[in-house]
Short mmCIF file of C-alpha atoms in Angstrom, two decimals:
data_model
loop_
_atom_site.label_atom_id
_atom_site.label_comp_id
_atom_site.label_asym_id
_atom_site.label_seq_id
_atom_site.Cartn_x
_atom_site.Cartn_y
_atom_site.Cartn_z
CA GLY A 1 91.86 105.57 96.06
CA GLY A 2 89.77 104.67 99.05
CA MET A 3 86.63 102.69 99.64
CA GLU A 4 83.46 103.69 101.44
CA SER A 5 82.56 100.10 102.26
CA MET A 6 85.47 97.71 102.02
CA SER A 7 83.28 94.68 102.72
CA ASN A 8 81.27 95.54 99.60
CA ALA A 9 84.21 96.36 97.34
CA PRO A 10 83.98 94.44 94.07
CA MET A 11 86.38 92.07 92.38
CA TYR A 12 87.28 93.01 88.81
CA MET A 13 87.48 90.82 85.73
CA ALA A 14 88.23 91.97 82.19
CA ARG A 15 85.27 91.98 79.79
CA LYS A 16 86.77 89.83 77.10
CA GLU A 17 86.99 86.23 76.06
CA PRO A 18 89.11 84.31 78.60
CA LEU A 19 92.51 83.39 77.20
CA TYR A 20 94.03 79.96 77.45
CA GLY A 21 95.03 79.42 81.06
CA GLY A 22 92.03 81.11 82.62
CA ILE A 23 91.08 84.53 83.77
CA SER A 24 92.48 86.99 86.25
CA ILE A 25 90.35 88.47 89.01
CA VAL A 26 91.59 91.63 90.74
CA ASP A 27 90.61 92.76 94.24
CA SER A 28 89.51 96.40 94.02
CA ILE A 29 90.41 96.99 97.67
CA VAL A 30 94.04 96.48 96.74
CA THR A 31 94.02 98.24 93.36
CA ASP A 32 91.69 101.15 94.14
CA GLY A 33 91.97 101.46 97.89
CA LEU A 34 95.39 100.36 99.04
CA THR A 35 97.68 101.14 96.11
CA ASP A 36 99.11 104.61 95.59
CA ALA A 37 97.82 105.93 92.26
CA TYR A 38 101.10 107.70 91.45
CA SER A 39 103.90 105.38 92.55
CA HIS A 40 101.84 102.16 92.22
CA ILE A 41 103.10 100.81 95.53
CA HIS A 42 101.07 99.58 98.49
CA MET A 43 100.02 102.28 100.96
CA GLY A 44 102.00 100.45 103.64
CA GLN A 45 105.18 100.95 101.62
CA CYS A 46 104.18 104.60 101.10
CA SER A 47 103.90 104.95 104.86
CA GLU A 48 107.29 103.36 105.48
CA LYS A 49 108.85 105.64 102.84
CA THR A 50 107.24 108.73 104.38
CA VAL A 51 108.30 108.01 107.97
CA LYS A 52 111.89 107.54 106.79
CA GLU A 53 111.79 110.74 104.76
CA PHE A 54 110.45 112.79 107.68
CA LYS A 55 112.48 110.88 110.31
CA LEU A 56 109.46 109.81 112.38
CA SER A 57 110.42 107.26 115.01
CA ARG A 58 108.40 104.19 115.93
CA GLU A 59 107.91 105.75 119.38
CA ASP A 60 106.49 108.93 117.83
CA GLN A 61 104.11 106.90 115.68
CA ASP A 62 102.94 104.77 118.62
CA ALA A 63 102.41 107.88 120.77
CA TYR A 64 100.35 109.48 118.00
CA ALA A 65 98.31 106.28 117.57
CA LYS A 66 97.66 106.15 121.33
CA GLN A 67 96.55 109.79 121.33
CA SER A 68 94.27 109.14 118.35
CA TYR A 69 92.62 106.16 120.04
CA GLU A 70 92.17 108.13 123.27
CA ARG A 71 90.59 111.03 121.40
CA SER A 72 88.25 108.66 119.58
CA GLN A 73 87.22 106.99 122.84
CA GLN A 74 86.61 110.38 124.47
CA ALA A 75 84.54 111.57 121.51
CA TRP A 76 82.30 108.49 121.85
CA LYS A 77 81.98 109.06 125.59
CA ASP A 78 81.10 112.73 124.99
CA GLY A 79 78.43 111.83 122.42
CA VAL A 80 80.14 113.70 119.59
CA PHE A 81 78.83 111.23 117.00
CA LYS A 82 75.35 110.62 118.46
CA ASN A 83 73.55 112.48 115.65
CA GLU A 84 75.56 110.74 112.94
CA ILE A 85 75.06 107.11 113.91
CA ILE A 86 72.16 104.82 113.18
CA LYS A 87 71.91 101.59 115.15
CA VAL A 88 72.02 98.50 112.98
CA SER A 89 70.66 95.13 114.07
CA MET A 90 71.62 91.88 112.40
CA LYS A 91 71.41 88.18 113.01
CA ASP A 92 74.46 85.99 113.13
CA LYS A 93 75.24 82.48 114.39
CA LYS A 94 74.98 83.67 118.00
CA GLY A 95 71.62 85.40 117.56
CA GLU A 96 70.70 89.04 117.08
CA LYS A 97 73.35 91.70 117.51
CA THR A 98 72.97 95.49 117.54
CA VAL A 99 75.83 97.75 116.59
CA ALA A 100 75.42 101.29 117.87
CA GLU A 101 78.97 102.64 117.91
CA ASP A 102 82.35 102.18 116.32
CA GLU A 103 83.90 99.14 117.97
CA GLU A 104 87.46 99.70 116.76
CA CYS A 105 88.51 102.36 119.25
CA TRP A 106 87.69 100.07 122.18
CA LEU A 107 89.72 97.09 120.93
CA VAL A 108 93.15 98.65 121.40
CA LYS A 109 95.47 97.38 124.14
CA PHE A 110 97.77 100.32 124.85
CA GLU A 111 100.31 98.19 126.70
CA LYS A 112 100.90 96.18 123.51
CA LEU A 113 101.57 99.11 121.13
CA ALA A 114 105.35 98.95 121.49
CA THR A 115 105.47 95.14 121.20
CA LEU A 116 103.80 94.74 117.80
CA LYS A 117 105.84 93.61 114.83
CA PRO A 118 106.17 95.76 111.71
CA ALA A 119 103.45 95.04 109.15
CA PHE A 120 105.09 95.97 105.84
CA GLU A 121 108.87 95.81 106.14
CA LYS A 122 111.01 93.55 108.32
CA GLU A 123 112.81 96.53 109.86
CA GLY A 124 109.88 98.90 109.41
CA THR A 125 107.99 100.97 111.96
CA ILE A 126 104.39 100.73 110.70
CA THR A 127 102.33 98.28 112.76
CA ALA A 128 98.71 97.17 112.97
CA ALA A 129 98.18 99.66 115.81
CA ASN A 130 99.84 102.78 114.40
CA ALA A 131 98.48 102.41 110.85
CA SER A 132 94.98 102.93 109.55
CA THR A 133 92.76 99.97 110.29
CA LEU A 134 91.01 97.86 107.68
CA SER A 135 87.52 97.57 109.02
#
């Protein structure tokens, strides 16, 4: 699975005559990017299963997520990615905007990590902050 550009991921439709009742369109992000190819369950459920199996606490996951964000922020500050990034300018409703670095690592609010609700299971431990982002 996985997608290089999720915003450009296609929708799928079977190449056959539509049956009575219409057609079915499938989102390739879900089928090819976010569904485990072996167990056919969502990657979020895979994560919840794995943390239970390896007895990883919510606190451990949040601490790891915090460390990962901090390392990413430091790498940007240190210029680690400067030779790998090309600035992109685009126009939107507010005018012209230039993107020159990954914005995700700066959006985190560390004080909120422990307060986020589980994303995949009611009693789960995977949250929007300690899971991979969809960006």
